[in-house]
Coordinates of C-alpha atoms and ligand atoms in Angstrom, one line a residue:
M1 CA -77.3 -111.4 -134.3
K2 CA -79.1 -109.1 -136.8
R3 CA -81.8 -111.2 -138.4
I4 CA -83.9 -114.2 -138.2
G5 CA -86.0 -116.9 -139.9
V6 CA -88.7 -118.4 -139.0
L7 CA -90.8 -121.4 -140.4
T8 CA -93.7 -124.2 -139.6
S9 CA -92.9 -126.8 -140.3
G10 CA -94.5 -131.2 -141.4
G11 CA -98.7 -131.2 -140.7
D12 CA -100.0 -127.6 -139.8
A13 CA -101.5 -127.5 -136.5
P14 CA -104.0 -124.4 -135.4
G15 CA -102.0 -121.6 -134.0
M16 CA -99.0 -122.5 -136.3
N17 CA -100.5 -118.7 -137.5
A18 CA -100.8 -116.7 -133.6
C19 CA -96.7 -118.4 -133.2
I20 CA -95.4 -117.2 -136.3
R21 CA -97.4 -113.4 -134.9
A22 CA -95.3 -114.1 -131.5
V23 CA -92.1 -114.7 -133.0
V24 CA -92.0 -111.5 -135.5
R25 CA -93.8 -108.6 -133.3
T26 CA -91.1 -109.8 -130.0
A27 CA -87.9 -110.1 -132.3
I28 CA -89.2 -106.6 -134.2
A29 CA -89.7 -105.8 -130.0
K30 CA -85.5 -106.8 -129.6
G31 CA -85.0 -104.5 -132.9
L32 CA -84.4 -107.8 -135.1
E33 CA -84.9 -108.2 -138.7
V34 CA -87.4 -111.2 -138.7
I35 CA -87.9 -113.5 -142.4
G36 CA -90.2 -116.1 -143.0
I37 CA -89.4 -118.6 -144.6
M38 CA -92.6 -120.3 -147.3
R39 CA -93.1 -124.1 -147.0
G40 CA -91.2 -125.2 -144.3
Y41 CA -87.0 -126.8 -144.8
A42 CA -88.2 -126.6 -148.6
G43 CA -88.8 -122.9 -148.3
L44 CA -85.0 -123.3 -146.4
L45 CA -83.5 -125.1 -149.2
R46 CA -84.7 -122.7 -152.4
G47 CA -84.4 -119.3 -150.8
E48 CA -87.9 -118.9 -150.3
F49 CA -87.4 -115.6 -148.2
R50 CA -89.7 -112.6 -147.3
P51 CA -89.8 -110.2 -145.8
M52 CA -91.9 -109.1 -143.3
D53 CA -93.8 -106.5 -140.4
L54 CA -95.4 -105.4 -138.1
R55 CA -99.0 -105.1 -140.7
S56 CA -97.4 -109.0 -142.5
V57 CA -98.3 -110.7 -138.9
S58 CA -102.2 -108.5 -138.6
G59 CA -105.5 -110.5 -138.1
I60 CA -103.8 -113.5 -138.9
M61 CA -104.3 -115.4 -135.1
H62 CA -107.5 -117.0 -135.4
L63 CA -106.9 -118.2 -138.4
G64 CA -105.8 -121.9 -138.7
G65 CA -102.9 -123.2 -141.0
T66 CA -100.4 -121.3 -141.4
I67 CA -99.7 -117.8 -143.7
L68 CA -96.4 -119.1 -144.7
K69 CA -97.8 -122.4 -145.8
S70 CA -96.3 -126.2 -144.7
S71 CA -93.8 -129.6 -146.5
R72 CA -92.6 -132.3 -145.8
C73 CA -89.7 -132.1 -147.4
P74 CA -88.0 -134.9 -148.1
E75 CA -84.1 -133.5 -149.2
F76 CA -83.7 -132.1 -145.5
L77 CA -83.4 -135.7 -144.4
T78 CA -80.3 -135.8 -146.5
P79 CA -76.8 -133.3 -145.2
E80 CA -76.9 -132.4 -149.3
G81 CA -80.2 -131.6 -148.6
R82 CA -79.2 -129.4 -145.7
A83 CA -75.6 -128.4 -146.7
Q84 CA -78.4 -126.8 -149.6
A85 CA -79.9 -125.1 -147.2
A86 CA -77.6 -123.2 -144.9
E87 CA -76.1 -121.5 -147.7
Q88 CA -78.9 -120.1 -148.6
V89 CA -79.3 -119.3 -144.6
R90 CA -75.7 -117.6 -145.0
K91 CA -76.5 -115.6 -148.4
A92 CA -80.4 -113.9 -147.1
G93 CA -77.0 -112.5 -143.9
I94 CA -79.6 -115.0 -141.4
E95 CA -77.9 -115.5 -137.6
G96 CA -80.8 -117.7 -136.7
L97 CA -84.2 -119.8 -136.8
I98 CA -86.9 -120.7 -135.1
A99 CA -89.1 -123.4 -136.8
I100 CA -92.4 -124.5 -135.6
G101 CA -93.2 -127.5 -135.9
G102 CA -93.6 -131.0 -134.0
N103 CA -91.4 -134.6 -134.4
G104 CA -89.7 -134.3 -137.5
T105 CA -89.1 -130.7 -137.5
S106 CA -87.0 -131.6 -134.7
T107 CA -85.1 -133.8 -136.1
G108 CA -84.7 -131.6 -139.2
A109 CA -83.3 -128.7 -136.4
H110 CA -81.5 -130.9 -134.3
L111 CA -79.2 -132.1 -137.6
F112 CA -79.1 -129.3 -139.1
W113 CA -77.7 -127.2 -135.2
Q114 CA -74.6 -130.4 -135.2
E115 CA -74.5 -129.9 -139.3
Q116 CA -74.2 -126.8 -139.9
Q117 CA -74.0 -124.8 -136.5
I118 CA -76.4 -122.2 -137.9
P119 CA -78.5 -121.5 -133.6
I120 CA -81.9 -123.1 -134.4
L121 CA -84.7 -124.1 -131.4
V122 CA -88.4 -125.3 -132.2
C123 CA -91.8 -124.2 -131.0
A124 CA -93.6 -127.5 -130.0
S125 CA -96.6 -127.4 -132.6
T126 CA -98.5 -130.9 -133.3
I127 CA -102.1 -131.9 -133.5
D128 CA -100.5 -135.4 -132.3
N129 CA -98.9 -133.8 -128.5
D130 CA -95.9 -136.0 -129.5
L131 CA -93.4 -134.4 -127.9
Y132 CA -91.1 -135.0 -124.8
G133 CA -90.5 -131.5 -123.1
S134 CA -94.1 -130.0 -123.7
D135 CA -97.1 -130.8 -122.1
F136 CA -99.3 -129.8 -124.6
T137 CA -97.6 -129.0 -128.0
I138 CA -99.6 -125.9 -130.0
G139 CA -103.0 -127.1 -131.7
F140 CA -103.3 -130.3 -129.6
D141 CA -106.4 -128.5 -128.4
T142 CA -108.3 -127.3 -131.3
A143 CA -107.7 -130.4 -132.2
V144 CA -109.1 -132.2 -129.9
T145 CA -112.3 -129.8 -129.3
T146 CA -112.4 -130.7 -133.8
A147 CA -113.4 -134.6 -132.8
V148 CA -115.7 -133.8 -129.7
H149 CA -118.0 -132.1 -131.3
A150 CA -117.7 -134.1 -134.2
I151 CA -118.4 -137.2 -131.1
D152 CA -120.9 -135.1 -129.4
K153 CA -123.1 -135.1 -133.4
I154 CA -122.1 -138.6 -133.5
K155 CA -123.4 -139.6 -130.3
D156 CA -126.8 -137.8 -132.0
T157 CA -127.2 -140.6 -134.6
A158 CA -125.9 -142.9 -132.6
A159 CA -128.3 -142.6 -129.9
A160 CA -131.6 -142.4 -132.4
H161 CA -130.3 -145.8 -134.1
E162 CA -129.1 -147.6 -131.2
R163 CA -125.3 -148.2 -133.5
I164 CA -121.9 -148.5 -131.9
F165 CA -120.3 -146.4 -133.7
F166 CA -115.9 -146.2 -134.6
V167 CA -114.6 -143.1 -134.4
E168 CA -110.8 -142.5 -136.4
V169 CA -108.8 -140.4 -135.1
M170 CA -105.1 -138.7 -136.1
G171 CA -102.4 -139.4 -133.8
R172 CA -99.6 -140.3 -135.8
H173 CA -97.8 -143.6 -133.9
R174 CA -99.1 -142.2 -130.2
G175 CA -103.0 -142.0 -128.8
F176 CA -102.8 -138.1 -126.9
L177 CA -105.7 -137.4 -129.2
A178 CA -108.2 -140.1 -128.5
L179 CA -107.7 -139.9 -125.1
Y180 CA -108.4 -136.8 -124.6
A181 CA -111.6 -137.1 -127.4
G182 CA -112.4 -140.3 -126.0
L183 CA -112.5 -139.1 -121.9
A184 CA -113.9 -135.6 -123.7
G185 CA -116.4 -137.5 -125.2
G186 CA -117.9 -139.9 -122.9
C187 CA -116.8 -142.6 -125.4
E188 CA -117.1 -146.5 -123.8
E189 CA -114.3 -147.3 -125.9
I190 CA -110.7 -145.8 -126.4
L191 CA -108.5 -147.7 -128.5
V192 CA -104.8 -146.3 -129.1
P193 CA -100.6 -147.6 -130.1
E194 CA -99.8 -147.7 -126.3
K195 CA -101.8 -150.3 -125.5
P196 CA -102.2 -153.6 -126.8
T197 CA -106.1 -153.5 -128.5
D198 CA -108.0 -157.4 -128.0
I199 CA -111.3 -157.3 -129.7
D200 CA -112.7 -159.8 -128.1
A201 CA -112.9 -157.8 -125.3
I202 CA -114.4 -155.1 -126.2
C203 CA -116.7 -156.5 -128.2
E204 CA -117.4 -158.8 -124.2
R205 CA -117.9 -156.0 -123.5
L206 CA -119.8 -153.6 -125.5
M207 CA -122.1 -155.9 -124.5
E208 CA -122.2 -155.9 -121.3
G209 CA -123.7 -152.6 -122.0
R210 CA -126.0 -154.0 -123.2
R211 CA -127.2 -155.8 -120.7
R212 CA -127.1 -153.0 -118.5
G213 CA -129.0 -151.1 -120.7
K214 CA -126.7 -149.2 -123.0
T215 CA -128.4 -149.0 -126.5
S216 CA -125.5 -146.9 -128.2
S217 CA -121.8 -146.3 -127.9
I218 CA -119.3 -144.5 -129.7
V219 CA -115.8 -146.7 -130.0
V220 CA -112.7 -144.3 -130.7
V221 CA -110.0 -145.3 -132.1
A222 CA -106.9 -143.8 -133.3
E223 CA -105.1 -144.4 -136.6
G224 CA -101.7 -145.6 -134.9
D225 CA -104.0 -148.6 -133.4
E226 CA -101.9 -152.1 -133.3
A227 CA -104.7 -154.0 -134.5
G228 CA -105.7 -151.1 -137.8
G229 CA -107.8 -148.4 -138.3
A230 CA -111.5 -148.1 -137.4
F231 CA -112.5 -150.0 -140.3
A232 CA -111.3 -153.2 -140.2
I233 CA -111.7 -153.5 -136.3
A234 CA -115.4 -152.4 -136.9
E235 CA -115.9 -155.6 -139.2
Q236 CA -114.1 -157.6 -136.8
V237 CA -116.9 -156.6 -134.3
R238 CA -119.9 -157.0 -136.1
Q239 CA -119.4 -160.1 -136.9
R240 CA -118.5 -161.3 -133.5
T241 CA -121.4 -160.1 -132.1
G242 CA -124.0 -158.9 -135.0
L243 CA -124.3 -155.0 -133.2
D244 CA -125.5 -152.9 -136.5
V245 CA -122.0 -150.1 -136.5
R246 CA -120.6 -148.2 -138.5
V247 CA -117.1 -146.0 -138.8
T248 CA -116.6 -142.0 -138.9
V249 CA -112.5 -141.7 -140.0
L250 CA -112.5 -138.1 -139.0
G251 CA -109.4 -137.3 -140.7
H252 CA -107.0 -134.1 -141.8
I253 CA -110.0 -131.6 -140.2
Q254 CA -108.8 -132.6 -136.8
R255 CA -106.1 -130.2 -138.7
G256 CA -108.2 -127.0 -139.6
G257 CA -110.2 -124.3 -138.2
T258 CA -110.5 -122.0 -135.6
P259 CA -107.8 -122.2 -132.8
T260 CA -109.1 -122.7 -128.9
P261 CA -107.9 -118.9 -127.1
R262 CA -105.6 -121.9 -124.7
D263 CA -103.5 -122.6 -128.9
R264 CA -103.2 -119.6 -129.5
I265 CA -102.2 -118.5 -125.7
L266 CA -100.1 -120.8 -125.5
A267 CA -98.8 -119.8 -128.6
S268 CA -98.1 -116.6 -128.3
R269 CA -95.9 -117.4 -125.8
L270 CA -93.6 -120.4 -126.7
G271 CA -93.5 -118.1 -129.9
N272 CA -92.0 -115.1 -127.5
A273 CA -89.7 -116.7 -125.4
A274 CA -88.1 -118.6 -128.9
V275 CA -86.7 -114.9 -129.8
E276 CA -85.5 -114.4 -126.2
F277 CA -83.9 -117.8 -126.3
L278 CA -82.1 -117.3 -129.4
L279 CA -81.3 -114.0 -128.0
Q280 CA -79.0 -115.5 -125.2
G281 CA -77.4 -117.7 -127.7
E282 CA -79.7 -121.0 -126.8
T283 CA -80.1 -123.3 -129.7
D284 CA -80.7 -126.9 -130.5
K285 CA -83.8 -127.1 -128.2
L286 CA -87.1 -127.4 -128.0
V287 CA -88.6 -124.2 -126.3
G288 CA -92.7 -125.7 -124.8
E289 CA -94.5 -125.8 -121.3
I290 CA -94.2 -128.0 -118.3
K291 CA -96.8 -127.6 -115.6
G292 CA -97.6 -124.3 -117.2
E293 CA -94.0 -122.7 -117.4
I294 CA -91.9 -122.2 -119.6
V295 CA -89.2 -124.8 -120.3
L296 CA -86.4 -126.1 -123.1
T297 CA -85.6 -129.4 -123.4
P298 CA -82.2 -130.7 -126.3
L299 CA -84.0 -132.0 -129.6
E300 CA -82.2 -135.2 -129.0
D301 CA -84.3 -135.5 -126.1
A302 CA -87.8 -133.7 -127.3
I303 CA -87.4 -136.7 -130.1
N304 CA -86.3 -140.1 -128.1
K305 CA -87.5 -139.6 -125.1
P306 CA -91.5 -141.6 -124.8
K307 CA -93.9 -138.7 -123.1
P308 CA -96.0 -141.3 -122.1
I309 CA -100.2 -140.7 -122.2
D310 CA -101.8 -139.9 -119.1
E311 CA -102.8 -143.4 -117.3
A312 CA -105.0 -141.8 -115.1
L313 CA -106.9 -140.4 -117.7
Y314 CA -107.4 -143.5 -119.2
Q315 CA -108.6 -145.0 -116.2
L316 CA -111.2 -142.3 -115.7
A317 CA -112.6 -142.8 -119.1
Y318 CA -113.1 -146.6 -118.8
L319 CA -114.7 -145.9 -115.2
L320 CA -116.5 -143.6 -116.0
A321 CA -118.0 -143.9 -119.4
Q322 CA -119.4 -147.6 -117.4
Ligands
LIG1 O1 -98.7 -135.0 -137.3 C1 -100.0 -134.3 -137.9 C2 -100.4 -135.6 -138.4 O2 -102.0 -135.3 -138.8 C3 -100.9 -137.0 -137.9 O3 -101.8 -136.9 -137.0 C4 -101.3 -137.8 -139.6 O4 -101.2 -138.9 -139.2 C5 -100.2 -136.9 -140.4 O5 -99.9 -135.3 -139.8 C6 -100.6 -137.4 -141.7 O6 -99.4 -136.4 -142.9 P1 -100.5 -136.0 -144.1 O7 -100.7 -134.9 -143.5 O8 -98.7 -136.1 -144.4 O9 -100.8 -136.8 -145.1

């Protein structure tokens, strides 16, 4: 293998730049040429390629977003789109690919390998942390940190006005971000898609908290919760309890910002390992970290196998927020 490509795809995550840097510098140290592919799979299809040298990744470690830019690419979901991308890859003499991204990126990479037999590995990166095959994904720690900083601030005003705040966090269909932010933020309720949401029970616990002397509470709502978004849930609680409620939707603020050292280190390790694995002939796998070790997981498993939320952490959050 002489020339490899690197791309970032799907929702950007803080730490992607640190991963690009690790891929580029490891590959160059191994005597490889590296091509940066712009805008994820969209740039792969259109041949938006730029050579990367050591200096092209200078000064990016601390930056959120991705210098290669990202996109969600519907064309890559079709066999025709993937064939077009393969043509561009072959034309450019790229012999292996490293994609940095989450679930959608892994799905695309798996199909690309199956149909086109171009070696491809994925570095686990999403603020949702919803990939089987990595305890933590690049960007999750930063997103949790951002959400907790916001919750800390909301707590001040909630306490001042003796209100109930509903804080909606991202996570798509999963509750990892809500659980970690909720526990770290000392929140009273954590509503996640993995658990049924019983509005009456929430109201009862909030009122019980009042009886025990609590004057304000924070309810973290995962955006994918079955009971609907934070606005809908807050309105139901207001109607049933008469409590003074307010809603904050954190939104894309959770995707940006300076990556935490933890995310930078994870990104550096995964990017470095991905190059090594590609050179060893590995393909169609997720590069992740389990119990501190770098591990490869078949993309099919990474996409399809369930990654449970930590029940003990969930129970702990409720116990400590009484
Ligand atoms: O997958 C990351 C994520 O931020 C999810 O938490 C969220 O549901 C989604 O992406 C939002 O996607 P977009 O930025 O395309 O609207």
